[in-house]
């Protein structure tokens, strides 16, 4: 199972789900793996009002050493968008990040880098018999 995120390819530009901002965030990549923060499923929520973007962001682990880099890159990229004057980022741990947050493209990128995406974790729990 994967997650689908808004895009100008699937939504109107002025849709309340902010597809242009989601597309801009597809240009922000994880420093270790060339996968966008969108395809990785790190963006939990995104809204824009009166030039202010409020974004909820999660990470794959609480001790992620790239947290500050990623937040700086997100802020820098969003401030390049027309009409965006301020960006507020809130780190959230609910919902917990899982592989289900990956987009379909994200799954393919992870496979290219040698990571496996299994629908069912039972095999891993049993010790890959």
mmCIF file with all atom_site columns, C-alpha atoms in Angstrom, residues 20-113:
data_model
loop_
_atom_site.group_PDB
_atom_site.id
_atom_site.type_symbol
_atom_site.label_atom_id
_atom_site.label_alt_id
_atom_site.label_comp_id
_atom_site.label_asym_id
_atom_site.label_entity_id
_atom_site.label_seq_id
_atom_site.pdbx_PDB_ins_code
_atom_site.Cartn_x
_atom_site.Cartn_y
_atom_site.Cartn_z
_atom_site.occupancy
_atom_site.B_iso_or_equiv
_atom_site.pdbx_formal_charge
_atom_site.auth_seq_id
_atom_site.auth_comp_id
_atom_site.auth_asym_id
_atom_site.auth_atom_id
_atom_site.pdbx_PDB_model_num
ATOM 1  C CA . UNK A 1 20  ? 1.766  23.738 -6.158 1.00 0.00 ? 20  UNK A CA 1
ATOM 2  C CA . UNK A 1 21  ? 3.401  23.649 -2.735 1.00 0.00 ? 21  UNK A CA 1
ATOM 3  C CA . UNK A 1 22  ? 3.421  19.844 -2.717 1.00 0.00 ? 22  UNK A CA 1
ATOM 4  C CA . UNK A 1 23  ? 5.092  19.932 -6.145 1.00 0.00 ? 23  UNK A CA 1
ATOM 5  C CA . UNK A 1 24  ? 7.680  22.426 -4.860 1.00 0.00 ? 24  UNK A CA 1
ATOM 6  C CA . UNK A 1 25  ? 8.427  20.101 -1.944 1.00 0.00 ? 25  UNK A CA 1
ATOM 7  C CA . UNK A 1 26  ? 9.080  17.272 -4.401 1.00 0.00 ? 26  UNK A CA 1
ATOM 8  C CA . UNK A 1 27  ? 12.302 19.163 -5.153 1.00 0.00 ? 27  UNK A CA 1
ATOM 9  C CA . UNK A 1 28  ? 13.480 18.847 -1.527 1.00 0.00 ? 28  UNK A CA 1
ATOM 10 C CA . UNK A 1 29  ? 15.339 15.588 -1.098 1.00 0.00 ? 29  UNK A CA 1
ATOM 11 C CA . UNK A 1 30  ? 16.634 13.559 1.791  1.00 0.00 ? 30  UNK A CA 1
ATOM 12 C CA . UNK A 1 31  ? 20.392 14.223 2.158  1.00 0.00 ? 31  UNK A CA 1
ATOM 13 C CA . UNK A 1 32  ? 21.212 10.498 2.258  1.00 0.00 ? 32  UNK A CA 1
ATOM 14 C CA . UNK A 1 33  ? 18.866 8.973  -0.340 1.00 0.00 ? 33  UNK A CA 1
ATOM 15 C CA . UNK A 1 34  ? 17.741 10.880 -3.452 1.00 0.00 ? 34  UNK A CA 1
ATOM 16 C CA . UNK A 1 35  ? 14.058 10.738 -2.549 1.00 0.00 ? 35  UNK A CA 1
ATOM 17 C CA . UNK A 1 36  ? 11.844 13.765 -2.020 1.00 0.00 ? 36  UNK A CA 1
ATOM 18 C CA . UNK A 1 37  ? 10.345 14.557 1.354  1.00 0.00 ? 37  UNK A CA 1
ATOM 19 C CA . UNK A 1 38  ? 6.945  14.124 -0.321 1.00 0.00 ? 38  UNK A CA 1
ATOM 20 C CA . UNK A 1 39  ? 7.665  10.686 -1.779 1.00 0.00 ? 39  UNK A CA 1
ATOM 21 C CA . UNK A 1 40  ? 9.232  9.639  1.520  1.00 0.00 ? 40  UNK A CA 1
ATOM 22 C CA . UNK A 1 41  ? 5.976  10.570 3.247  1.00 0.00 ? 41  UNK A CA 1
ATOM 23 C CA . UNK A 1 42  ? 7.529  13.053 5.655  1.00 0.00 ? 42  UNK A CA 1
ATOM 24 C CA . UNK A 1 43  ? 4.953  15.801 5.009  1.00 0.00 ? 43  UNK A CA 1
ATOM 25 C CA . UNK A 1 44  ? 1.960  15.094 7.251  1.00 0.00 ? 44  UNK A CA 1
ATOM 26 C CA . UNK A 1 45  ? -0.095 18.232 6.587  1.00 0.00 ? 45  UNK A CA 1
ATOM 27 C CA . UNK A 1 46  ? 0.244  21.422 4.581  1.00 0.00 ? 46  UNK A CA 1
ATOM 28 C CA . UNK A 1 47  ? -1.874 24.536 4.373  1.00 0.00 ? 47  UNK A CA 1
ATOM 29 C CA . UNK A 1 48  ? -1.451 28.095 3.161  1.00 0.00 ? 48  UNK A CA 1
ATOM 30 C CA . UNK A 1 49  ? -3.314 31.198 4.199  1.00 0.00 ? 49  UNK A CA 1
ATOM 31 C CA . UNK A 1 50  ? -2.476 34.865 3.672  1.00 0.00 ? 50  UNK A CA 1
ATOM 32 C CA . UNK A 1 51  ? 1.094  34.162 2.550  1.00 0.00 ? 51  UNK A CA 1
ATOM 33 C CA . UNK A 1 52  ? 1.821  31.891 5.500  1.00 0.00 ? 52  UNK A CA 1
ATOM 34 C CA . UNK A 1 53  ? 2.481  28.180 5.036  1.00 0.00 ? 53  UNK A CA 1
ATOM 35 C CA . UNK A 1 54  ? 1.963  25.872 7.975  1.00 0.00 ? 54  UNK A CA 1
ATOM 36 C CA . UNK A 1 55  ? 3.496  22.461 7.569  1.00 0.00 ? 55  UNK A CA 1
ATOM 37 C CA . UNK A 1 56  ? 3.503  19.387 9.795  1.00 0.00 ? 56  UNK A CA 1
ATOM 38 C CA . UNK A 1 57  ? 6.573  17.249 9.287  1.00 0.00 ? 57  UNK A CA 1
ATOM 39 C CA . UNK A 1 58  ? 7.574  13.865 10.614 1.00 0.00 ? 58  UNK A CA 1
ATOM 40 C CA . UNK A 1 59  ? 10.763 11.858 10.320 1.00 0.00 ? 59  UNK A CA 1
ATOM 41 C CA . UNK A 1 60  ? 11.515 8.176  10.055 1.00 0.00 ? 60  UNK A CA 1
ATOM 42 C CA . UNK A 1 61  ? 13.315 8.274  13.411 1.00 0.00 ? 61  UNK A CA 1
ATOM 43 C CA . UNK A 1 62  ? 13.511 10.677 16.335 1.00 0.00 ? 62  UNK A CA 1
ATOM 44 C CA . UNK A 1 63  ? 17.294 10.772 16.134 1.00 0.00 ? 63  UNK A CA 1
ATOM 45 C CA . UNK A 1 64  ? 17.452 11.634 12.432 1.00 0.00 ? 64  UNK A CA 1
ATOM 46 C CA . UNK A 1 65  ? 20.714 13.594 12.032 1.00 0.00 ? 65  UNK A CA 1
ATOM 47 C CA . UNK A 1 66  ? 19.374 15.431 8.975  1.00 0.00 ? 66  UNK A CA 1
ATOM 48 C CA . UNK A 1 67  ? 16.353 17.070 10.669 1.00 0.00 ? 67  UNK A CA 1
ATOM 49 C CA . UNK A 1 68  ? 17.702 20.629 10.617 1.00 0.00 ? 68  UNK A CA 1
ATOM 50 C CA . UNK A 1 69  ? 19.025 20.315 7.058  1.00 0.00 ? 69  UNK A CA 1
ATOM 51 C CA . UNK A 1 70  ? 15.675 19.047 5.798  1.00 0.00 ? 70  UNK A CA 1
ATOM 52 C CA . UNK A 1 71  ? 13.700 21.765 7.607  1.00 0.00 ? 71  UNK A CA 1
ATOM 53 C CA . UNK A 1 72  ? 16.032 24.464 6.252  1.00 0.00 ? 72  UNK A CA 1
ATOM 54 C CA . UNK A 1 73  ? 15.680 23.075 2.715  1.00 0.00 ? 73  UNK A CA 1
ATOM 55 C CA . UNK A 1 74  ? 11.872 22.942 3.030  1.00 0.00 ? 74  UNK A CA 1
ATOM 56 C CA . UNK A 1 75  ? 11.673 26.519 4.293  1.00 0.00 ? 75  UNK A CA 1
ATOM 57 C CA . UNK A 1 76  ? 14.064 27.791 1.609  1.00 0.00 ? 76  UNK A CA 1
ATOM 58 C CA . UNK A 1 77  ? 12.158 26.061 -1.196 1.00 0.00 ? 77  UNK A CA 1
ATOM 59 C CA . UNK A 1 78  ? 8.692  27.153 -0.076 1.00 0.00 ? 78  UNK A CA 1
ATOM 60 C CA . UNK A 1 79  ? 9.797  30.777 0.293  1.00 0.00 ? 79  UNK A CA 1
ATOM 61 C CA . UNK A 1 80  ? 10.593 30.740 -3.448 1.00 0.00 ? 80  UNK A CA 1
ATOM 62 C CA . UNK A 1 81  ? 6.916  30.150 -4.272 1.00 0.00 ? 81  UNK A CA 1
ATOM 63 C CA . UNK A 1 82  ? 4.805  33.149 -5.325 1.00 0.00 ? 82  UNK A CA 1
ATOM 64 C CA . UNK A 1 83  ? 2.862  34.610 -2.434 1.00 0.00 ? 83  UNK A CA 1
ATOM 65 C CA . UNK A 1 84  ? 4.685  32.684 0.297  1.00 0.00 ? 84  UNK A CA 1
ATOM 66 C CA . UNK A 1 85  ? 6.086  35.085 2.877  1.00 0.00 ? 85  UNK A CA 1
ATOM 67 C CA . UNK A 1 86  ? 6.468  32.850 5.938  1.00 0.00 ? 86  UNK A CA 1
ATOM 68 C CA . UNK A 1 87  ? 6.840  29.143 6.652  1.00 0.00 ? 87  UNK A CA 1
ATOM 69 C CA . UNK A 1 88  ? 6.076  27.539 9.993  1.00 0.00 ? 88  UNK A CA 1
ATOM 70 C CA . UNK A 1 89  ? 7.201  23.934 10.449 1.00 0.00 ? 89  UNK A CA 1
ATOM 71 C CA . UNK A 1 90  ? 5.947  21.770 13.284 1.00 0.00 ? 90  UNK A CA 1
ATOM 72 C CA . UNK A 1 91  ? 7.577  18.397 13.910 1.00 0.00 ? 91  UNK A CA 1
ATOM 73 C CA . UNK A 1 92  ? 4.988  15.764 14.765 1.00 0.00 ? 92  UNK A CA 1
ATOM 74 C CA . UNK A 1 93  ? 5.305  12.115 15.752 1.00 0.00 ? 93  UNK A CA 1
ATOM 75 C CA . UNK A 1 94  ? 1.643  11.238 15.258 1.00 0.00 ? 94  UNK A CA 1
ATOM 76 C CA . UNK A 1 95  ? 0.885  9.587  12.988 1.00 0.00 ? 95  UNK A CA 1
ATOM 77 C CA . UNK A 1 96  ? 3.970  7.442  13.313 1.00 0.00 ? 96  UNK A CA 1
ATOM 78 C CA . UNK A 1 97  ? 5.947  7.161  10.071 1.00 0.00 ? 97  UNK A CA 1
ATOM 79 C CA . UNK A 1 98  ? 5.607  3.778  8.373  1.00 0.00 ? 98  UNK A CA 1
ATOM 80 C CA . UNK A 1 99  ? 6.389  2.450  4.905  1.00 0.00 ? 99  UNK A CA 1
ATOM 81 C CA . UNK A 1 100 ? 2.733  3.004  4.031  1.00 0.00 ? 100 UNK A CA 1
ATOM 82 C CA . UNK A 1 101 ? 3.467  6.760  3.894  1.00 0.00 ? 101 UNK A CA 1
ATOM 83 C CA . UNK A 1 102 ? 5.751  6.231  0.871  1.00 0.00 ? 102 UNK A CA 1
ATOM 84 C CA . UNK A 1 103 ? 4.349  7.243  -2.498 1.00 0.00 ? 103 UNK A CA 1
ATOM 85 C CA . UNK A 1 104 ? 4.446  4.742  -5.346 1.00 0.00 ? 104 UNK A CA 1
ATOM 86 C CA . UNK A 1 105 ? 7.445  6.582  -6.797 1.00 0.00 ? 105 UNK A CA 1
ATOM 87 C CA . UNK A 1 106 ? 9.028  6.555  -3.339 1.00 0.00 ? 106 UNK A CA 1
ATOM 88 C CA . UNK A 1 107 ? 8.707  2.776  -3.174 1.00 0.00 ? 107 UNK A CA 1
ATOM 89 C CA . UNK A 1 108 ? 10.448 2.468  -6.546 1.00 0.00 ? 108 UNK A CA 1
ATOM 90 C CA . UNK A 1 109 ? 13.271 4.786  -5.470 1.00 0.00 ? 109 UNK A CA 1
ATOM 91 C CA . UNK A 1 110 ? 13.763 2.835  -2.255 1.00 0.00 ? 110 UNK A CA 1
ATOM 92 C CA . UNK A 1 111 ? 13.900 -0.442 -4.220 1.00 0.00 ? 111 UNK A CA 1
ATOM 93 C CA . UNK A 1 112 ? 16.541 1.071  -6.504 1.00 0.00 ? 112 UNK A CA 1
ATOM 94 C CA . UNK A 1 113 ? 18.625 1.780  -3.398 1.00 0.00 ? 113 UNK A CA 1
#
